[in-house]
Structure formats: structure tokens, C-alpha cells
Amino acid sequence: HGKLGDAPCAGCHLADARKAHPAIGERRCTVCHTSTSDWGKVQFSHQAVAGQACATCHLGRKPKDGLHASLGAADCAACHRTSGWKPASFSHASLPAATRQQCGNCHLGRKPRDSLHANLGSTSCAACHVSTESWRRVNFDHARIGSTPCASCHRPPSTGIHPLAQGTSCSVCHTTQRWTPTSFRHPRIPEMREHMQLGCRACHPTTLSQAVPCSQCHGRGGFFEDD
């Protein structure tokens, strides 16, 4: 090559240059290839292709995940730097306005599998998750799940009176605003305090909706047959 002096490489390697680097255009090969004896010795700088879209050279290298697919023709440089593919400085604001609220386009398959989210159906994530910066900032409203039974999302307590309340709607005692206080009021019976000392199961051995008759303890044949 020494005999050729400063003759442009493309004078001889034109076909090779166009095949290997179609995006480089008319730039001199020596900008990156510093040795004529070793083609593999390269000192590349993105400044040599400044102003060109990343896809011009990296055509077909765009990741095929949901996030990148939803970005459409957005420039890679909106999130990535030429010094390193990672870390990326992604911002939801870089998404096209038409897809900004369609979380499922990127987070497809990442929806939590708990019963609450399952009952939400196709409700937009943005209906409850008010921030793209923190997943835990939530503004949930029970009205969004309509008449879905409470037990579909909430597990009833296994202590106290709840084991006896099987099949009873939570809304009989509780509201969606807060779990306590409750609106439960036991039907009035004489000497309520004394009866409560016996425990709920004394009168409701199976469920709350079924109660033993008073005669089981009072009156003829009962524990307190003189009452």
C-alpha cells in the first residue's frame, strides 16, 4: 500500500466498502482503519457518522421486546448513548402520546398474577398506578371492580367470628373505605353480656346464619330449666 500514497482506499476497495459499511457513505476508510496491513485494527468513533440515525448502521439490531416495538420510529439516542448501550436513560415521556397510557404494550406479561389484578380485567394500569416512577404509588377505587365479591381479592381472617361467617358477604359488616370500625350489631337478646361469655360457637356451632334455639339451654330439659 505504500506505493499508493494518499490514494483513497475506495479507489480499489469500493465494492468492499459499500458492502460492509453502506451507511459510511464517502467517508475515508482511514478514519477508522488505521492500518493497511491489518483490516481488523479499528479505532471507531461515532463522531465519524455524526448526524446519522442509529438504525442506519444498526439496522435489524433493534430489540424485539414490547417496549422497543411500541417506540416506533423513536430515535435510539433518546434513551441510549454511543458510549454504552447500558445504562439507558428511559423516560415514559419519550413514548408516542397515543401509546403512553397503554402500559400493556411494554409490560405485557408483567401484570401481577394475584386475584385483585385478575378481577380488573382489561382496566388500564394508569387507572390505579398514578406514577410511572414508582409502581407502589396507587390510587385504587373499589368502584372499578363493580360487584366483584370481596373474597375474590381479600382473604377473610381466620380468627374471631370470621370462621363462622362462611358465605356471608363482607359488606354486611364492612365497607370499602376501611376495615374497621364495622357496622355489625348483634340482635338484642336478654342478658347479652352473660351470653357473650359463652362464646359465639355456643349459639352458632356451625355458621352465623344458624343458631340453636333458646330451649336448648332454657326451659324444659335445658341446662336452666327453671328459667
PDB file of C-alpha atoms in Angstrom:
ATOM      1  CA  HIS A   1       0.000   0.000   0.000  1.00  0.00           C
ATOM      2  CA  GLY A   2       2.951   2.307   0.489  1.00  0.00           C
ATOM      3  CA  LYS A   3       3.281   2.824  -3.281  1.00  0.00           C
ATOM      4  CA  LEU A   4      -0.270   4.169  -3.472  1.00  0.00           C
ATOM      5  CA  GLY A   5       0.450   7.104  -1.185  1.00  0.00           C
ATOM      6  CA  ASP A   6      -2.669   9.006  -0.238  1.00  0.00           C
ATOM      7  CA  ALA A   7      -4.872   7.397  -2.856  1.00  0.00           C
ATOM      8  CA  PRO A   8      -8.407   6.839  -1.469  1.00  0.00           C
ATOM      9  CA  CYS A   9      -8.973   3.254  -0.323  1.00  0.00           C
ATOM     10  CA  ALA A  10     -12.288   3.207  -2.160  1.00  0.00           C
ATOM     11  CA  GLY A  11     -10.381   3.539  -5.415  1.00  0.00           C
ATOM     12  CA  CYS A  12      -9.606  -0.170  -5.117  1.00  0.00           C
ATOM     13  CA  HIS A  13     -11.942  -1.375  -2.370  1.00  0.00           C
ATOM     14  CA  LEU A  14     -15.109   0.422  -3.477  1.00  0.00           C
ATOM     15  CA  ALA A  15     -17.240  -2.703  -3.676  1.00  0.00           C
ATOM     16  CA  ASP A  16     -15.946  -3.966  -0.339  1.00  0.00           C
ATOM     17  CA  ALA A  17     -16.623  -0.644   1.382  1.00  0.00           C
ATOM     18  CA  ARG A  18     -20.210  -0.401   0.117  1.00  0.00           C
ATOM     19  CA  LYS A  19     -20.955  -3.986   1.092  1.00  0.00           C
ATOM     20  CA  ALA A  20     -19.527  -3.757   4.606  1.00  0.00           C
ATOM     21  CA  HIS A  21     -20.460  -0.168   5.523  1.00  0.00           C
ATOM     22  CA  PRO A  22     -23.284   1.164   3.360  1.00  0.00           C
ATOM     23  CA  ALA A  23     -24.003   3.877   5.928  1.00  0.00           C
ATOM     24  CA  ILE A  24     -20.480   5.279   5.942  1.00  0.00           C
ATOM     25  CA  GLY A  25     -21.026   6.895   2.575  1.00  0.00           C
ATOM     26  CA  GLU A  26     -17.989   8.727   1.141  1.00  0.00           C
ATOM     27  CA  ARG A  27     -16.012   8.912   4.377  1.00  0.00           C
ATOM     28  CA  ARG A  28     -12.375   7.828   4.188  1.00  0.00           C
ATOM     29  CA  CYS A  29     -11.657   4.295   5.420  1.00  0.00           C
ATOM     30  CA  THR A  30      -8.643   5.602   7.338  1.00  0.00           C
ATOM     31  CA  VAL A  31     -10.940   7.431   9.761  1.00  0.00           C
ATOM     32  CA  CYS A  32     -11.418   4.068  11.485  1.00  0.00           C
ATOM     33  CA  HIS A  33      -8.971   1.630   9.887  1.00  0.00           C
ATOM     34  CA  THR A  34      -5.542   2.803  10.962  1.00  0.00           C
ATOM     35  CA  SER A  35      -3.503   0.044   9.365  1.00  0.00           C
ATOM     36  CA  THR A  36      -3.276  -1.065   5.749  1.00  0.00           C
ATOM     37  CA  SER A  37      -1.720  -4.348   6.810  1.00  0.00           C
ATOM     38  CA  ASP A  38      -4.423  -5.335   9.295  1.00  0.00           C
ATOM     39  CA  TRP A  39      -8.049  -4.561   8.452  1.00  0.00           C
ATOM     40  CA  GLY A  40      -9.116  -5.620  11.930  1.00  0.00           C
ATOM     41  CA  LYS A  41      -7.264  -2.791  13.663  1.00  0.00           C
ATOM     42  CA  VAL A  42     -10.075  -0.271  14.098  1.00  0.00           C
ATOM     43  CA  GLN A  43     -10.401   2.945  16.049  1.00  0.00           C
ATOM     44  CA  PHE A  44     -14.042   3.801  15.578  1.00  0.00           C
ATOM     45  CA  SER A  45     -15.778   6.916  16.837  1.00  0.00           C
ATOM     46  CA  HIS A  46     -19.463   7.698  16.428  1.00  0.00           C
ATOM     47  CA  GLN A  47     -18.405  11.247  15.644  1.00  0.00           C
ATOM     48  CA  ALA A  48     -17.385   9.936  12.245  1.00  0.00           C
ATOM     49  CA  VAL A  49     -21.053   9.230  11.489  1.00  0.00           C
ATOM     50  CA  ALA A  50     -22.498  12.176  13.411  1.00  0.00           C
ATOM     51  CA  GLY A  51     -25.995  13.176  12.394  1.00  0.00           C
ATOM     52  CA  GLN A  52     -26.986   9.776  11.077  1.00  0.00           C
ATOM     53  CA  ALA A  53     -29.782   7.750  12.648  1.00  0.00           C
ATOM     54  CA  CYS A  54     -28.613   4.756  14.680  1.00  0.00           C
ATOM     55  CA  ALA A  55     -30.744   2.394  12.591  1.00  0.00           C
ATOM     56  CA  THR A  56     -28.729   3.373   9.527  1.00  0.00           C
ATOM     57  CA  CYS A  57     -25.902   1.155  10.763  1.00  0.00           C
ATOM     58  CA  HIS A  58     -27.644  -0.972  13.358  1.00  0.00           C
ATOM     59  CA  LEU A  59     -30.496  -1.951  11.061  1.00  0.00           C
ATOM     60  CA  GLY A  60     -32.157  -5.107  12.329  1.00  0.00           C
ATOM     61  CA  ARG A  61     -30.394  -4.923  15.692  1.00  0.00           C
ATOM     62  CA  LYS A  62     -33.289  -3.223  17.455  1.00  0.00           C
ATOM     63  CA  PRO A  63     -34.509  -5.427  20.365  1.00  0.00           C
ATOM     64  CA  LYS A  64     -37.789  -7.195  19.664  1.00  0.00           C
ATOM     65  CA  ASP A  65     -39.364  -6.751  23.093  1.00  0.00           C
ATOM     66  CA  GLY A  66     -42.670  -4.971  23.657  1.00  0.00           C
ATOM     67  CA  LEU A  67     -41.056  -1.745  24.836  1.00  0.00           C
ATOM     68  CA  HIS A  68     -38.939  -1.164  21.739  1.00  0.00           C
ATOM     69  CA  ALA A  69     -41.776  -2.243  19.457  1.00  0.00           C
ATOM     70  CA  SER A  70     -44.025   0.453  20.964  1.00  0.00           C
ATOM     71  CA  LEU A  71     -41.410   3.161  20.436  1.00  0.00           C
ATOM     72  CA  GLY A  72     -41.994   3.062  16.702  1.00  0.00           C
ATOM     73  CA  ALA A  73     -39.513   5.262  14.881  1.00  0.00           C
ATOM     74  CA  ALA A  74     -38.216   6.948  18.044  1.00  0.00           C
ATOM     75  CA  ASP A  75     -34.503   7.674  17.882  1.00  0.00           C
ATOM     76  CA  CYS A  76     -32.307   5.291  19.903  1.00  0.00           C
ATOM     77  CA  ALA A  77     -30.392   8.307  21.207  1.00  0.00           C
ATOM     78  CA  ALA A  78     -33.483   9.327  23.199  1.00  0.00           C
ATOM     79  CA  CYS A  79     -32.515   6.650  25.739  1.00  0.00           C
ATOM     80  CA  HIS A  80     -29.104   5.258  24.804  1.00  0.00           C
ATOM     81  CA  ARG A  81     -25.642   6.728  24.440  1.00  0.00           C
ATOM     82  CA  THR A  82     -22.922   5.769  21.988  1.00  0.00           C
ATOM     83  CA  SER A  83     -20.523   5.165  24.864  1.00  0.00           C
ATOM     84  CA  GLY A  84     -22.552   2.216  26.132  1.00  0.00           C
ATOM     85  CA  TRP A  85     -25.869   0.534  25.434  1.00  0.00           C
ATOM     86  CA  LYS A  86     -26.469   0.345  29.186  1.00  0.00           C
ATOM     87  CA  PRO A  87     -27.496   2.037  31.336  1.00  0.00           C
ATOM     88  CA  ALA A  88     -30.353   3.702  29.458  1.00  0.00           C
ATOM     89  CA  SER A  89     -31.975   6.990  30.435  1.00  0.00           C
ATOM     90  CA  PHE A  90     -35.531   5.962  29.577  1.00  0.00           C
ATOM     91  CA  SER A  91     -38.424   8.312  30.201  1.00  0.00           C
ATOM     92  CA  HIS A  92     -42.069   7.492  29.572  1.00  0.00           C
ATOM     93  CA  ALA A  93     -42.332  10.958  28.046  1.00  0.00           C
ATOM     94  CA  SER A  94     -40.329   9.644  25.072  1.00  0.00           C
ATOM     95  CA  LEU A  95     -43.204   7.337  24.139  1.00  0.00           C
ATOM     96  CA  PRO A  96     -45.623   8.479  21.431  1.00  0.00           C
ATOM     97  CA  ALA A  97     -48.603  10.208  23.040  1.00  0.00           C
ATOM     98  CA  ALA A  98     -51.007   7.657  21.564  1.00  0.00           C
ATOM     99  CA  THR A  99     -49.309   4.757  23.405  1.00  0.00           C
ATOM    100  CA  ARG A 100     -48.205   6.472  26.608  1.00  0.00           C
ATOM    101  CA  GLN A 101     -51.133   5.113  28.633  1.00  0.00           C
ATOM    102  CA  GLN A 102     -51.118   1.659  27.039  1.00  0.00           C
ATOM    103  CA  CYS A 103     -48.842   0.055  29.631  1.00  0.00           C
ATOM    104  CA  GLY A 104     -49.515  -3.429  28.295  1.00  0.00           C
ATOM    105  CA  ASN A 105     -47.627  -2.625  25.101  1.00  0.00           C
ATOM    106  CA  CYS A 106     -44.335  -2.777  27.008  1.00  0.00           C
ATOM    107  CA  HIS A 107     -45.196  -4.569  30.236  1.00  0.00           C
ATOM    108  CA  LEU A 108     -47.024  -7.407  28.506  1.00  0.00           C
ATOM    109  CA  GLY A 109     -46.919 -10.475  30.703  1.00  0.00           C
ATOM    110  CA  ARG A 110     -45.610  -8.465  33.666  1.00  0.00           C
ATOM    111  CA  LYS A 111     -49.075  -7.884  35.138  1.00  0.00           C
ATOM    112  CA  PRO A 112     -49.196  -9.295  38.698  1.00  0.00           C
ATOM    113  CA  ARG A 113     -50.983 -12.631  38.894  1.00  0.00           C
ATOM    114  CA  ASP A 114     -52.823 -12.020  42.152  1.00  0.00           C
ATOM    115  CA  SER A 115     -56.611 -12.219  42.323  1.00  0.00           C
ATOM    116  CA  LEU A 116     -57.041  -8.436  42.515  1.00  0.00           C
ATOM    117  CA  HIS A 117     -55.388  -7.773  39.165  1.00  0.00           C
ATOM    118  CA  ALA A 118     -57.123 -10.790  37.631  1.00  0.00           C
ATOM    119  CA  ASN A 119     -60.503  -9.261  38.504  1.00  0.00           C
ATOM    120  CA  LEU A 120     -59.560  -5.923  36.979  1.00  0.00           C
ATOM    121  CA  GLY A 121     -59.714  -7.451  33.516  1.00  0.00           C
ATOM    122  CA  SER A 122     -58.602  -5.006  30.844  1.00  0.00           C
ATOM    123  CA  THR A 123     -58.582  -1.961  33.128  1.00  0.00           C
ATOM    124  CA  SER A 124     -55.707   0.364  32.271  1.00  0.00           C
ATOM    125  CA  CYS A 125     -52.804   0.241  34.745  1.00  0.00           C
ATOM    126  CA  ALA A 126     -52.899   4.031  34.838  1.00  0.00           C
ATOM    127  CA  ALA A 127     -56.353   3.889  36.435  1.00  0.00           C
ATOM    128  CA  CYS A 128     -54.683   2.983  39.744  1.00  0.00           C
ATOM    129  CA  HIS A 129     -50.949   3.443  39.293  1.00  0.00           C
ATOM    130  CA  VAL A 130     -50.607   7.191  39.108  1.00  0.00           C
ATOM    131  CA  SER A 131     -46.853   7.413  38.635  1.00  0.00           C
ATOM    132  CA  THR A 132     -44.502   5.941  36.055  1.00  0.00           C
ATOM    133  CA  GLU A 133     -41.662   6.495  38.512  1.00  0.00           C
ATOM    134  CA  SER A 134     -42.985   4.266  41.291  1.00  0.00           C
ATOM    135  CA  TRP A 135     -45.181   1.191  40.894  1.00  0.00           C
ATOM    136  CA  ARG A 136     -46.283   1.446  44.537  1.00  0.00           C
ATOM    137  CA  ARG A 137     -47.940   4.861  44.232  1.00  0.00           C
ATOM    138  CA  VAL A 138     -51.537   3.705  43.851  1.00  0.00           C
ATOM    139  CA  ASN A 139     -54.900   5.449  43.784  1.00  0.00           C
ATOM    140  CA  PHE A 140     -57.277   2.485  43.905  1.00  0.00           C
ATOM    141  CA  ASP A 141     -61.062   2.775  43.860  1.00  0.00           C
ATOM    142  CA  HIS A 142     -63.281  -0.252  44.549  1.00  0.00           C
ATOM    143  CA  ALA A 143     -65.852   1.162  42.154  1.00  0.00           C
ATOM    144  CA  ARG A 144     -63.618  -0.013  39.295  1.00  0.00           C
ATOM    145  CA  ILE A 145     -64.302  -3.668  40.065  1.00  0.00           C
ATOM    146  CA  GLY A 146     -68.076  -3.262  40.357  1.00  0.00           C
ATOM    147  CA  SER A 147     -69.883  -6.068  42.156  1.00  0.00           C
ATOM    148  CA  THR A 148     -66.917  -8.428  42.331  1.00  0.00           C
ATOM    149  CA  PRO A 149     -67.144 -10.348  45.636  1.00  0.00           C
ATOM    150  CA  CYS A 150     -64.677  -9.136  48.273  1.00  0.00           C
ATOM    151  CA  ALA A 151     -63.350 -12.673  48.769  1.00  0.00           C
ATOM    152  CA  SER A 152     -62.111 -12.659  45.160  1.00  0.00           C
ATOM    153  CA  CYS A 153     -59.311 -10.337  46.237  1.00  0.00           C
ATOM    154  CA  HIS A 154     -59.276 -10.411  50.044  1.00  0.00           C
ATOM    155  CA  ARG A 155     -58.738 -13.380  52.317  1.00  0.00           C
ATOM    156  CA  PRO A 156     -61.091 -13.373  55.311  1.00  0.00           C
ATOM    157  CA  PRO A 157     -59.392 -13.508  58.726  1.00  0.00           C
ATOM    158  CA  SER A 158     -59.073 -16.977  60.236  1.00  0.00           C
ATOM    159  CA  THR A 159     -59.683 -15.788  63.794  1.00  0.00           C
ATOM    160  CA  GLY A 160     -62.577 -14.486  65.845  1.00  0.00           C
ATOM    161  CA  ILE A 161     -66.043 -14.643  64.358  1.00  0.00           C
ATOM    162  CA  HIS A 162     -64.956 -14.875  60.719  1.00  0.00           C
ATOM    163  CA  PRO A 163     -64.666 -18.673  60.503  1.00  0.00           C
ATOM    164  CA  LEU A 164     -68.390 -18.796  61.328  1.00  0.00           C
ATOM    165  CA  ALA A 165     -69.217 -16.171  58.704  1.00  0.00           C
ATOM    166  CA  GLN A 166     -68.521 -18.505  55.781  1.00  0.00           C
ATOM    167  CA  GLY A 167     -70.561 -17.446  52.772  1.00  0.00           C
ATOM    168  CA  THR A 168     -71.552 -14.146  54.373  1.00  0.00           C
ATOM    169  CA  SER A 169     -70.818 -11.073  52.281  1.00  0.00           C
ATOM    170  CA  CYS A 170     -68.131  -8.861  53.830  1.00  0.00           C
ATOM    171  CA  SER A 171     -70.249  -5.808  53.039  1.00  0.00           C
ATOM    172  CA  VAL A 172     -72.772  -6.889  55.686  1.00  0.00           C
ATOM    173  CA  CYS A 173     -70.339  -5.580  58.303  1.00  0.00           C
ATOM    174  CA  HIS A 174     -67.514  -3.802  56.480  1.00  0.00           C
ATOM    175  CA  THR A 175     -67.205  -1.006  53.937  1.00  0.00           C
ATOM    176  CA  THR A 176     -64.664  -0.486  51.171  1.00  0.00           C
ATOM    177  CA  GLN A 177     -63.493   2.713  52.849  1.00  0.00           C
ATOM    178  CA  ARG A 178     -61.899   0.956  55.827  1.00  0.00           C
ATOM    179  CA  TRP A 179     -61.909  -2.424  57.516  1.00  0.00           C
ATOM    180  CA  THR A 180     -62.702  -1.020  60.971  1.00  0.00           C
ATOM    181  CA  PRO A 181     -64.907   0.018  62.606  1.00  0.00           C
ATOM    182  CA  THR A 182     -67.603  -2.385  61.414  1.00  0.00           C
ATOM    183  CA  SER A 183     -71.331  -1.866  61.249  1.00  0.00           C
ATOM    184  CA  PHE A 184     -72.086  -5.251  62.818  1.00  0.00           C
ATOM    185  CA  ARG A 185     -74.617  -5.171  65.632  1.00  0.00           C
ATOM    186  CA  HIS A 186     -75.777  -8.418  67.212  1.00  0.00           C
ATOM    187  CA  PRO A 187     -79.560  -8.792  67.523  1.00  0.00           C
ATOM    188  CA  ARG A 188     -80.584  -7.963  71.070  1.00  0.00           C
ATOM    189  CA  ILE A 189     -81.034 -10.851  73.450  1.00  0.00           C
ATOM    190  CA  PRO A 190     -81.609 -10.709  77.212  1.00  0.00           C
ATOM    191  CA  GLU A 191     -78.514 -10.613  79.382  1.00  0.00           C
ATOM    192  CA  MET A 192     -76.293 -10.152  76.338  1.00  0.00           C
ATOM    193  CA  ARG A 193     -73.087  -9.807  78.314  1.00  0.00           C
ATOM    194  CA  GLU A 194     -73.616 -13.116  80.102  1.00  0.00           C
ATOM    195  CA  HIS A 195     -74.367 -14.864  76.848  1.00  0.00           C
ATOM    196  CA  MET A 196     -71.272 -13.478  75.156  1.00  0.00           C
ATOM    197  CA  GLN A 197     -69.124 -15.070  77.849  1.00  0.00           C
ATOM    198  CA  LEU A 198     -70.094 -18.427  76.371  1.00  0.00           C
ATOM    199  CA  GLY A 199     -68.547 -17.508  73.038  1.00  0.00           C
ATOM    200  CA  CYS A 200     -70.106 -17.293  69.587  1.00  0.00           C
ATOM    201  CA  ARG A 201     -69.971 -21.045  68.972  1.00  0.00           C
ATOM    202  CA  ALA A 202     -72.176 -21.746  71.948  1.00  0.00           C
ATOM    203  CA  CYS A 203     -75.137 -20.459  69.943  1.00  0.00           C
ATOM    204  CA  HIS A 204     -73.676 -20.711  66.434  1.00  0.00           C
ATOM    205  CA  PRO A 205     -71.841 -24.057  66.326  1.00  0.00           C
ATOM    206  CA  THR A 206     -71.591 -24.155  62.516  1.00  0.00           C
ATOM    207  CA  THR A 207     -72.347 -20.815  60.838  1.00  0.00           C
ATOM    208  CA  LEU A 208     -73.591 -17.382  61.864  1.00  0.00           C
ATOM    209  CA  SER A 209     -76.743 -17.837  59.822  1.00  0.00           C
ATOM    210  CA  GLN A 210     -77.804 -20.770  62.005  1.00  0.00           C
ATOM    211  CA  ALA A 211     -78.448 -20.502  65.750  1.00  0.00           C
ATOM    212  CA  VAL A 212     -79.551 -23.089  68.265  1.00  0.00           C
ATOM    213  CA  PRO A 213     -82.982 -22.493  69.836  1.00  0.00           C
ATOM    214  CA  CYS A 214     -83.122 -20.945  73.284  1.00  0.00           C
ATOM    215  CA  SER A 215     -84.820 -24.096  74.548  1.00  0.00           C
ATOM    216  CA  GLN A 216     -81.565 -25.959  74.185  1.00  0.00           C
ATOM    217  CA  CYS A 217     -80.408 -24.256  77.361  1.00  0.00           C
ATOM    218  CA  HIS A 218     -83.601 -22.752  78.799  1.00  0.00           C
ATOM    219  CA  GLY A 219     -86.903 -24.314  79.707  1.00  0.00           C
ATOM    220  CA  ARG A 220     -87.888 -27.929  79.933  1.00  0.00           C
ATOM    221  CA  GLY A 221     -84.940 -30.226  79.584  1.00  0.00           C
ATOM    222  CA  GLY A 222     -82.418 -27.405  79.263  1.00  0.00           C
ATOM    223  CA  PHE A 223     -79.458 -26.538  81.416  1.00  0.00           C
ATOM    224  CA  PHE A 224     -81.506 -23.780  83.021  1.00  0.00           C
ATOM    225  CA  GLU A 225     -84.928 -25.447  83.044  1.00  0.00           C
ATOM    226  CA  ASP A 226     -86.176 -23.178  85.842  1.00  0.00           C
ATOM    227  CA  ASP A 227     -85.611 -20.004  83.707  1.00  0.00           C
TER     228      ASP A 227
END
